[in-house]
């Protein structure tokens, strides 16, 4: 019996061993083996990553690692901005207030990202800041800070460019070379130097890694745009980005910029109050541009202009004439005329002389577009809608009134039927809404334009901003309209043609006076209604408010 019991007990042990072989397959033992392998995998991955980064640093100077870092930083910013707008409720009573807050927060994030990423990100940010006739004010005013907050680079970086382009350092090319930049922009920085002849020059040196970064950074910007456009169907700035891409390629070639400088100087030679710096070709390469040194006052420095006793009205009139000559006559148009690119000097006679800088970005207008643009501008001032429509049609524009408002950056006419003898708050709000609705139409109008007109609009808008900065002391549309009319005259070569033009000229001057008189009467009318207690206080500034809502 005892023997049988022992045998049975042994059998049970064997069966249990077969059913659960703890020694061979115990989970805790398996986990320990995996745990021992994990550190090895992590170390291997870390070493591989470190090797890739090290290789990129030695061979490519961290080009790809830097691109990946900028991509992740940009992706984070795009995601945060997209999330903010996605969570915005249009039915919220505080929608208008909330969207302004989000606009500002998003603009601040974009500014920070552009400054950290540098290079093309700053250039694209500056481009978007310039189209303040499209983007909300929060974006354009914030991104405008990119004009003066670009970070300078090191002495070694400058020498690296000279070694590659000239095969030597700046000290061996110039009698004197100051490594402290006098200006730092998005794609280059400017240094003061002296030639062997003693001539002082400005040396524009491109950032050493910009050419390498161009493809990856531009690709990142386009990818992020596509992501945002996928989630927000109303966001459709891709066509603008394509135009920016085309022009950025030109801007990276400083030999091309030097050629632009000389062509601009030749075109504007007729204007004695304009000076274009001389190019020193012996000291110019693809990434280094040497120009005549210019001492002047930035056109935005109103206090210094007044202290130098320069007449602001004279400065602005010359500014508008200079760009009218390019837009209506020569067709070779400076596409980036922001305030930092225009200096003012005082001539021996005490008059203002304008100096135009930074010629990397230009747009060409063919003769047929220029002539139709002159006709359209004149017809708009004359309020001749048939001629406006005919000229706009030749330019490929369907809605001539929208096009006029984009070019002039102000409401061209006030809609709403007959003038009432009493205005209440609802009437005022309605008139303001008319101006606000024009903003929504701008995008479709810009898309209809010939592509080379896009940067002309940018030029007009930037110049208008300078005029407004000066207090709108000169009637810009009127000055430019005179120039457009003058260019039309060049098409009349016969005696009969001259008298025909003279009639147009007299009628043109009368129409300018008539429009100004009617506007003054309308403004007086609103003021009288307010004084009689038949209109709210906002009626006194309604015309100016509507204009500012349209162009801000």
XYZ file of C-alpha atoms in Angstrom:
552
model
C 0.000 0.000 0.000
C 2.763 2.407 0.950
C 4.627 1.591 -2.276
C 1.473 2.267 -4.348
C 0.917 5.588 -2.589
C 4.485 6.684 -3.316
C 4.160 5.711 -6.998
C 0.864 7.649 -7.305
C 2.386 10.735 -5.705
C 5.356 10.628 -8.099
C 2.977 10.295 -11.088
C 1.059 13.406 -10.025
C 4.328 15.382 -9.795
C 5.320 14.306 -13.298
C 1.934 15.323 -14.723
C 2.085 18.742 -13.058
C 5.597 19.238 -14.407
C 4.389 18.482 -17.961
C 1.319 20.792 -17.640
C 3.245 23.817 -16.283
C 6.953 23.665 -17.027
C 7.864 26.558 -14.727
C 11.584 26.282 -15.127
C 11.566 26.492 -18.926
C 8.791 29.143 -19.456
C 8.364 31.129 -16.243
C 7.234 34.692 -17.149
C 9.543 36.399 -14.674
C 12.587 34.757 -16.194
C 11.534 35.800 -19.725
C 11.010 39.409 -18.576
C 14.472 39.526 -17.082
C 16.001 38.454 -20.398
C 14.035 41.156 -22.291
C 14.960 43.715 -19.647
C 18.629 42.825 -20.096
C 18.301 43.350 -23.876
C 16.498 46.752 -23.686
C 19.501 48.779 -22.436
C 21.586 47.291 -25.236
C 18.983 48.327 -27.836
C 18.726 51.829 -26.322
C 22.504 52.224 -26.245
C 22.746 51.011 -29.834
C 20.040 53.427 -31.008
C 21.606 56.316 -29.082
C 25.051 55.594 -30.514
C 23.620 55.389 -34.034
C 21.800 58.689 -33.617
C 24.896 60.329 -32.140
C 26.931 58.979 -35.060
C 24.477 60.398 -37.589
C 24.497 63.802 -35.862
C 28.307 63.754 -35.620
C 28.635 62.827 -39.303
C 26.191 65.606 -40.243
C 28.243 68.028 -38.142
C 31.595 67.077 -39.652
C 30.517 66.668 -43.275
C 27.485 68.991 -43.606
C 27.992 71.401 -40.669
C 24.742 70.136 -39.027
C 22.671 71.040 -42.106
C 20.225 68.130 -41.839
C 20.116 68.083 -38.031
C 19.377 71.806 -38.056
C 16.683 71.313 -40.720
C 15.038 68.597 -38.589
C 15.133 70.858 -35.522
C 13.592 73.762 -37.428
C 10.958 71.441 -38.885
C 9.901 70.156 -35.446
C 9.839 73.688 -34.033
C 7.719 74.879 -36.944
C 5.401 71.869 -36.705
C 4.822 72.601 -33.031
C 3.969 76.227 -33.793
C 1.633 75.282 -36.660
C -0.109 72.699 -34.459
C -0.688 75.163 -31.612
C -2.017 77.822 -33.978
C -4.277 75.330 -35.777
C -5.633 74.042 -32.459
C -6.466 77.585 -31.295
C -8.469 78.363 -34.432
C -10.072 74.918 -34.496
C -11.416 75.425 -30.955
C -12.820 78.864 -31.766
C -16.637 78.950 -31.647
C -18.157 81.286 -34.246
C -21.450 81.335 -32.334
C -19.805 82.645 -29.164
C -21.061 86.176 -28.321
C -17.420 87.145 -27.669
C -16.237 85.738 -31.014
C -14.837 89.050 -32.313
C -12.887 89.619 -29.101
C -11.629 86.027 -28.951
C -10.460 85.901 -32.554
C -8.371 89.060 -32.047
C -6.742 87.429 -29.011
C -5.987 84.293 -31.049
C -4.676 86.374 -33.950
C -2.242 88.094 -31.593
C -1.171 84.901 -29.798
C -0.611 83.158 -33.127
C 1.350 86.109 -34.504
C 3.595 86.117 -31.413
C 4.261 82.394 -31.872
C 5.099 82.915 -35.536
C 7.456 85.782 -34.700
C 9.302 83.692 -32.108
C 9.590 80.718 -34.493
C 10.851 82.879 -37.375
C 13.499 84.494 -35.174
C 14.703 81.145 -33.821
C 14.757 79.468 -37.241
C 16.236 82.475 -39.061
C 17.063 82.579 -42.773
C 14.169 81.972 -45.123
C 11.681 81.851 -42.262
C 12.412 85.521 -41.578
C 12.193 86.352 -45.285
C 8.812 84.633 -45.653
C 7.622 86.296 -42.431
C 8.627 89.697 -43.820
C 6.768 88.866 -47.023
C 3.564 88.127 -45.143
C 4.001 91.271 -43.023
C 4.032 93.331 -46.221
C 0.629 92.102 -47.415
C -1.247 94.033 -44.733
C -4.109 94.507 -47.178
C -4.856 90.766 -46.729
C -3.789 89.546 -43.292
C -5.271 90.724 -39.981
C -3.536 93.687 -38.348
C -2.312 91.546 -35.425
C -0.199 89.466 -37.823
C 1.205 92.283 -39.964
C 2.125 94.603 -37.077
C 3.790 91.752 -35.152
C 5.668 90.244 -38.115
C 6.822 93.736 -39.142
C 9.268 93.490 -36.202
C 11.247 91.038 -38.329
C 12.545 94.040 -40.312
C 14.845 95.096 -37.441
C 15.284 92.040 -35.211
C 17.428 89.788 -37.423
C 20.378 88.292 -35.560
C 23.954 88.980 -36.759
C 26.369 86.105 -37.344
C 30.017 85.505 -36.345
C 33.310 86.688 -37.825
C 34.141 83.091 -38.759
C 30.888 82.819 -40.694
C 31.783 85.901 -42.758
C 35.292 84.605 -43.440
C 33.861 81.261 -44.541
C 31.833 83.003 -47.278
C 34.839 85.041 -48.481
C 37.095 81.978 -48.491
C 34.618 80.085 -50.655
C 33.798 82.949 -53.058
C 37.135 84.817 -53.231
C 39.610 82.294 -51.828
C 40.784 84.747 -49.161
C 39.627 86.727 -46.115
C 38.068 90.244 -46.298
C 41.217 91.858 -44.853
C 43.138 90.849 -47.976
C 40.541 92.336 -50.346
C 39.842 95.619 -48.582
C 42.091 98.249 -47.061
C 39.795 98.213 -44.024
C 36.962 95.862 -43.075
C 34.837 96.244 -39.932
C 33.389 92.909 -38.804
C 30.676 94.634 -36.785
C 27.571 94.596 -39.003
C 25.806 97.914 -39.545
C 22.645 96.040 -40.554
C 21.420 92.447 -40.347
C 18.637 91.272 -42.655
C 16.960 87.948 -43.366
C 19.437 86.596 -45.912
C 22.515 88.761 -45.379
C 24.243 91.354 -43.228
C 25.969 94.587 -44.221
C 29.493 95.670 -43.205
C 31.386 98.929 -43.630
C 34.703 98.668 -45.483
C 37.219 100.752 -47.409
C 38.755 100.004 -50.809
C 42.465 100.479 -51.570
C 41.503 103.765 -53.250
C 40.096 105.010 -49.938
C 36.481 104.784 -51.160
C 34.084 103.756 -48.396
C 31.799 100.894 -49.384
C 28.939 98.795 -48.008
C 29.602 95.055 -48.239
C 26.544 92.803 -48.217
C 27.491 89.254 -47.151
C 25.086 86.331 -47.327
C 24.827 83.934 -44.381
C 27.182 81.017 -45.027
C 24.636 78.220 -44.526
C 21.739 79.857 -46.348
C 22.296 78.119 -49.703
C 22.401 74.707 -47.985
C 19.311 75.471 -45.921
C 17.273 76.815 -48.828
C 15.779 73.555 -50.153
C 15.019 71.980 -46.755
C 13.612 75.161 -45.179
C 11.451 76.045 -48.163
C 10.211 72.444 -48.275
C 9.298 72.665 -44.585
C 7.402 75.920 -45.076
C 5.436 74.461 -48.006
C 4.628 71.240 -46.080
C 3.380 73.228 -43.079
C 1.284 75.384 -45.380
C -0.271 72.267 -46.924
C -1.063 70.873 -43.450
C -2.789 74.093 -42.385
C -4.665 74.324 -45.694
C -5.878 70.725 -45.272
C -7.567 71.549 -41.956
C -8.657 75.075 -42.864
C -10.116 75.161 -46.377
C -10.518 78.946 -46.300
C -6.767 79.356 -45.839
C -5.500 79.675 -49.410
C -2.179 81.505 -49.498
C -0.402 78.719 -51.403
C -0.415 80.683 -54.657
C 1.366 83.565 -52.873
C 3.959 81.140 -51.485
C 4.738 79.869 -55.002
C 5.423 83.411 -56.169
C 7.611 84.030 -53.106
C 9.571 80.836 -53.888
C 10.323 82.014 -57.441
C 11.611 85.375 -56.255
C 13.635 83.984 -53.355
C 15.798 82.065 -55.819
C 16.655 85.373 -57.517
C 17.412 87.113 -54.210
C 20.054 84.537 -53.269
C 22.157 85.546 -56.289
C 23.919 88.846 -55.517
C 25.287 89.151 -59.070
C 21.658 89.280 -60.195
C 21.016 91.970 -57.572
C 23.975 94.003 -58.853
C 22.485 93.881 -62.347
C 19.161 95.074 -60.899
C 20.960 98.017 -59.263
C 22.461 99.160 -62.551
C 19.220 98.748 -64.485
C 17.288 100.696 -61.846
C 19.886 103.497 -61.939
C 19.514 103.713 -65.713
C 15.694 103.730 -65.559
C 15.490 106.426 -62.866
C 18.204 108.649 -64.321
C 15.446 110.971 -65.515
C 14.563 111.761 -61.877
C 17.310 114.069 -60.568
C 16.150 113.638 -56.958
C 16.859 109.869 -56.928
C 20.268 108.302 -56.290
C 21.128 104.608 -56.755
C 24.412 103.309 -55.189
C 27.236 102.268 -57.510
C 28.219 98.575 -57.784
C 31.900 97.590 -57.419
C 32.074 94.457 -59.559
C 35.694 93.608 -58.681
C 34.533 92.958 -55.116
C 31.230 91.245 -55.959
C 30.402 87.545 -56.190
C 27.294 85.361 -55.909
C 27.164 85.780 -52.112
C 29.015 89.086 -51.671
C 27.823 92.439 -53.048
C 29.933 95.602 -52.706
C 28.186 98.949 -53.148
C 28.891 102.632 -52.668
C 28.526 103.610 -48.998
C 25.543 105.898 -48.359
C 25.075 108.181 -45.347
C 21.413 109.069 -45.059
C 18.306 109.125 -42.904
C 15.781 106.300 -42.955
C 12.556 107.564 -44.455
C 10.726 106.300 -41.356
C 12.806 108.491 -38.999
C 10.426 111.463 -38.973
C 12.094 113.168 -36.007
C 15.519 113.171 -37.693
C 14.033 114.328 -41.014
C 12.417 117.295 -39.296
C 15.576 118.031 -37.294
C 17.523 118.149 -40.583
C 14.849 120.573 -41.838
C 13.722 118.318 -44.660
C 10.171 118.920 -45.864
C 8.079 115.751 -45.291
C 5.641 116.789 -48.016
C 8.501 117.154 -50.495
C 9.890 113.728 -49.451
C 6.551 111.966 -49.937
C 5.799 113.620 -53.282
C 9.186 112.461 -54.594
C 8.642 108.989 -53.143
C 5.329 108.580 -54.995
C 6.792 109.982 -58.226
C 9.750 107.584 -58.067
C 7.594 104.478 -57.844
C 5.057 105.869 -60.331
C 7.910 106.111 -62.841
C 8.685 102.417 -62.277
C 5.075 101.176 -62.306
C 3.634 103.248 -65.162
C 6.666 103.926 -67.365
C 9.737 101.661 -67.039
C 7.924 98.520 -65.832
C 10.931 97.457 -63.722
C 9.391 97.657 -60.240
C 11.144 97.421 -56.870
C 9.099 94.807 -54.984
C 10.390 95.402 -51.441
C 10.412 99.174 -50.787
C 9.924 99.066 -47.011
C 11.123 102.010 -44.921
C 14.569 100.503 -44.154
C 15.343 100.344 -47.891
C 14.825 104.062 -48.556
C 17.242 106.737 -47.298
C 16.827 110.501 -47.537
C 19.773 112.908 -48.009
C 19.846 116.691 -48.023
C 21.262 118.236 -51.199
C 23.397 121.425 -51.139
C 20.273 123.319 -52.242
C 18.417 122.041 -49.156
C 16.071 119.741 -51.076
C 15.468 116.052 -50.373
C 17.250 113.352 -52.367
C 15.993 109.745 -52.148
C 18.373 106.772 -52.101
C 16.850 103.402 -53.007
C 18.539 100.335 -51.472
C 18.201 96.526 -51.510
C 17.555 95.651 -55.144
C 17.312 91.877 -54.782
C 13.604 91.615 -55.538
C 12.109 93.153 -58.690
C 9.069 92.513 -60.847
C 8.688 93.319 -64.539
C 5.492 94.706 -66.030
C 5.117 94.260 -69.819
C 4.125 97.294 -71.902
C 0.555 96.056 -72.465
C -0.060 95.715 -68.715
C 1.466 99.147 -68.011
C -0.678 100.911 -70.625
C -3.888 99.259 -69.407
C -2.925 100.024 -65.814
C -2.479 103.713 -66.708
C -5.890 103.732 -68.403
C -7.465 102.007 -65.411
C -5.877 104.384 -62.888
C -7.027 107.435 -64.812
C -10.534 106.019 -65.306
C -10.805 105.263 -61.572
C -9.966 108.852 -60.639
C -12.489 110.081 -63.227
C -15.096 107.613 -61.893
C -15.553 106.420 -65.481
C -16.869 102.894 -64.814
C -17.104 101.913 -68.487
C -13.432 102.734 -69.060
C -12.530 101.058 -65.751
C -14.334 97.902 -66.803
C -12.732 97.924 -70.261
C -9.174 98.381 -68.888
C -9.728 95.800 -66.131
C -11.023 93.300 -68.662
C -7.823 93.694 -70.713
C -5.891 92.866 -67.539
C -8.002 89.747 -66.949
C -9.911 91.245 -63.990
C -13.630 90.499 -63.747
C -14.678 92.936 -61.017
C -13.227 96.357 -61.807
C -14.468 97.967 -58.578
C -12.780 95.383 -56.357
C -9.593 95.776 -58.358
C -9.727 99.565 -57.936
C -10.097 99.246 -54.179
C -7.151 96.831 -53.997
C -4.932 99.251 -55.952
C -6.021 102.421 -54.134
C -6.413 100.688 -50.726
C -9.535 102.665 -49.934
C -13.261 102.451 -50.707
C -13.849 103.849 -54.192
C -17.543 104.496 -53.755
C -20.112 104.450 -50.955
C -23.018 102.120 -51.601
C -26.383 102.112 -49.924
C -28.885 104.098 -52.034
C -30.070 107.626 -51.338
C -28.536 109.738 -48.570
C -30.703 109.883 -45.492
C -31.485 113.074 -43.578
C -30.828 111.340 -40.264
C -28.220 108.772 -39.283
C -28.534 106.420 -36.312
C -26.058 103.880 -34.898
C -27.470 101.133 -37.158
C -26.801 103.281 -40.217
C -23.220 103.889 -39.092
C -22.646 100.164 -38.446
C -24.087 99.300 -41.859
C -21.718 101.690 -43.632
C -18.769 100.262 -41.667
C -19.786 96.722 -42.630
C -19.715 97.725 -46.296
C -16.053 98.626 -45.869
C -15.286 95.432 -43.905
C -16.852 93.208 -46.580
C -14.336 94.512 -49.101
C -11.591 92.761 -47.137
C -13.162 89.363 -47.891
C -13.143 90.132 -51.621
C -9.453 91.008 -51.827
C -8.165 87.445 -52.076
C -10.273 86.517 -55.100
C -9.325 89.780 -56.825
C -5.604 89.202 -56.277
C -5.917 85.721 -57.779
C -7.418 87.197 -60.958
C -4.506 89.587 -61.451
C -1.560 88.848 -63.721
C 1.065 87.282 -61.429
C 3.525 90.124 -61.962
C 0.887 92.525 -60.576
C 1.018 90.864 -57.134
C 4.317 92.484 -56.170
C 3.173 95.786 -57.659
C 0.274 95.729 -55.209
C 2.798 94.977 -52.473
C 4.839 97.976 -53.632
C 1.778 100.239 -53.590
C 0.745 99.014 -50.164
C 4.212 99.483 -48.647
C 4.555 102.977 -50.084
C 1.072 103.836 -48.860
C 2.123 102.714 -45.352
C 5.110 105.100 -45.444
C 2.837 107.951 -46.500
C 0.441 107.183 -43.709
C 3.356 107.027 -41.236
C 4.122 110.613 -42.289
C 0.532 111.689 -41.666
C -0.786 111.449 -45.246
C 0.459 114.953 -46.009
C 0.409 114.223 -49.771
C -2.503 112.826 -51.788
C -0.829 109.632 -53.079
C -3.598 108.508 -55.514
C -3.676 111.985 -57.040
C 0.116 112.205 -57.512
C 0.219 108.737 -59.072
C -2.814 109.508 -61.218
C -0.987 112.539 -62.640
C 1.918 110.280 -63.526
C -0.357 107.696 -65.141
C -1.962 110.468 -67.194
C 1.487 111.717 -68.222
C 2.403 108.220 -69.457
C -0.820 108.062 -71.497
C 0.282 111.297 -73.232
C 3.332 109.483 -74.636
C 0.977 107.450 -76.821
C -0.147 110.612 -78.664
C 2.426 111.615 -81.292
C 0.341 113.850 -83.605
C -1.020 117.399 -83.217
C -4.591 116.027 -83.160
C -3.502 113.500 -80.557
C -2.009 116.278 -78.439
C -5.294 118.222 -78.328
C -7.154 115.024 -77.549
C -4.794 114.413 -74.654
C -5.097 118.064 -73.531
C -8.877 117.667 -73.327
C -8.424 114.486 -71.283
C -5.970 116.317 -69.053
C -8.349 119.221 -68.331
C -11.238 116.862 -67.683
C -8.930 114.797 -65.486
C -7.979 117.828 -63.338
C -11.627 118.864 -63.060
C -12.615 115.362 -61.928
C -9.910 115.344 -59.239
C -11.163 118.668 -57.915
C -14.805 117.552 -58.150
C -14.205 114.350 -56.197
C -12.300 116.192 -53.473
C -15.068 118.811 -53.240
C -17.832 116.196 -53.003
C -15.966 114.327 -50.276
C -15.493 117.533 -48.295
C -19.212 118.329 -48.660
C -20.158 114.823 -47.501
C -17.882 115.128 -44.482
C -19.390 118.545 -43.712
C -22.891 117.078 -44.109
C -22.173 114.369 -41.506
C -20.760 116.978 -39.129
C -23.835 119.190 -39.521
C -26.117 116.224 -38.769
C -24.104 115.581 -35.606
C -24.286 119.236 -34.521
C -28.065 119.229 -35.043
C -28.383 116.102 -32.893
C -29.561 113.955 -35.811
C -26.513 111.644 -35.934
C -24.211 110.006 -33.354
C -20.686 111.262 -32.635
C -19.157 108.522 -34.823
C -20.711 110.215 -37.899
C -17.973 112.882 -37.767
C -15.239 110.394 -38.632
C -17.230 107.829 -40.622
C -15.406 108.403 -43.948
C -11.962 108.186 -42.357
C -12.975 105.168 -40.245
C -14.273 103.310 -43.282
C -11.041 104.005 -45.159
C -8.881 102.804 -42.269
C -10.952 99.639 -41.764
C -10.342 98.798 -45.383
C -6.584 99.320 -45.400
C -5.532 98.251 -41.881
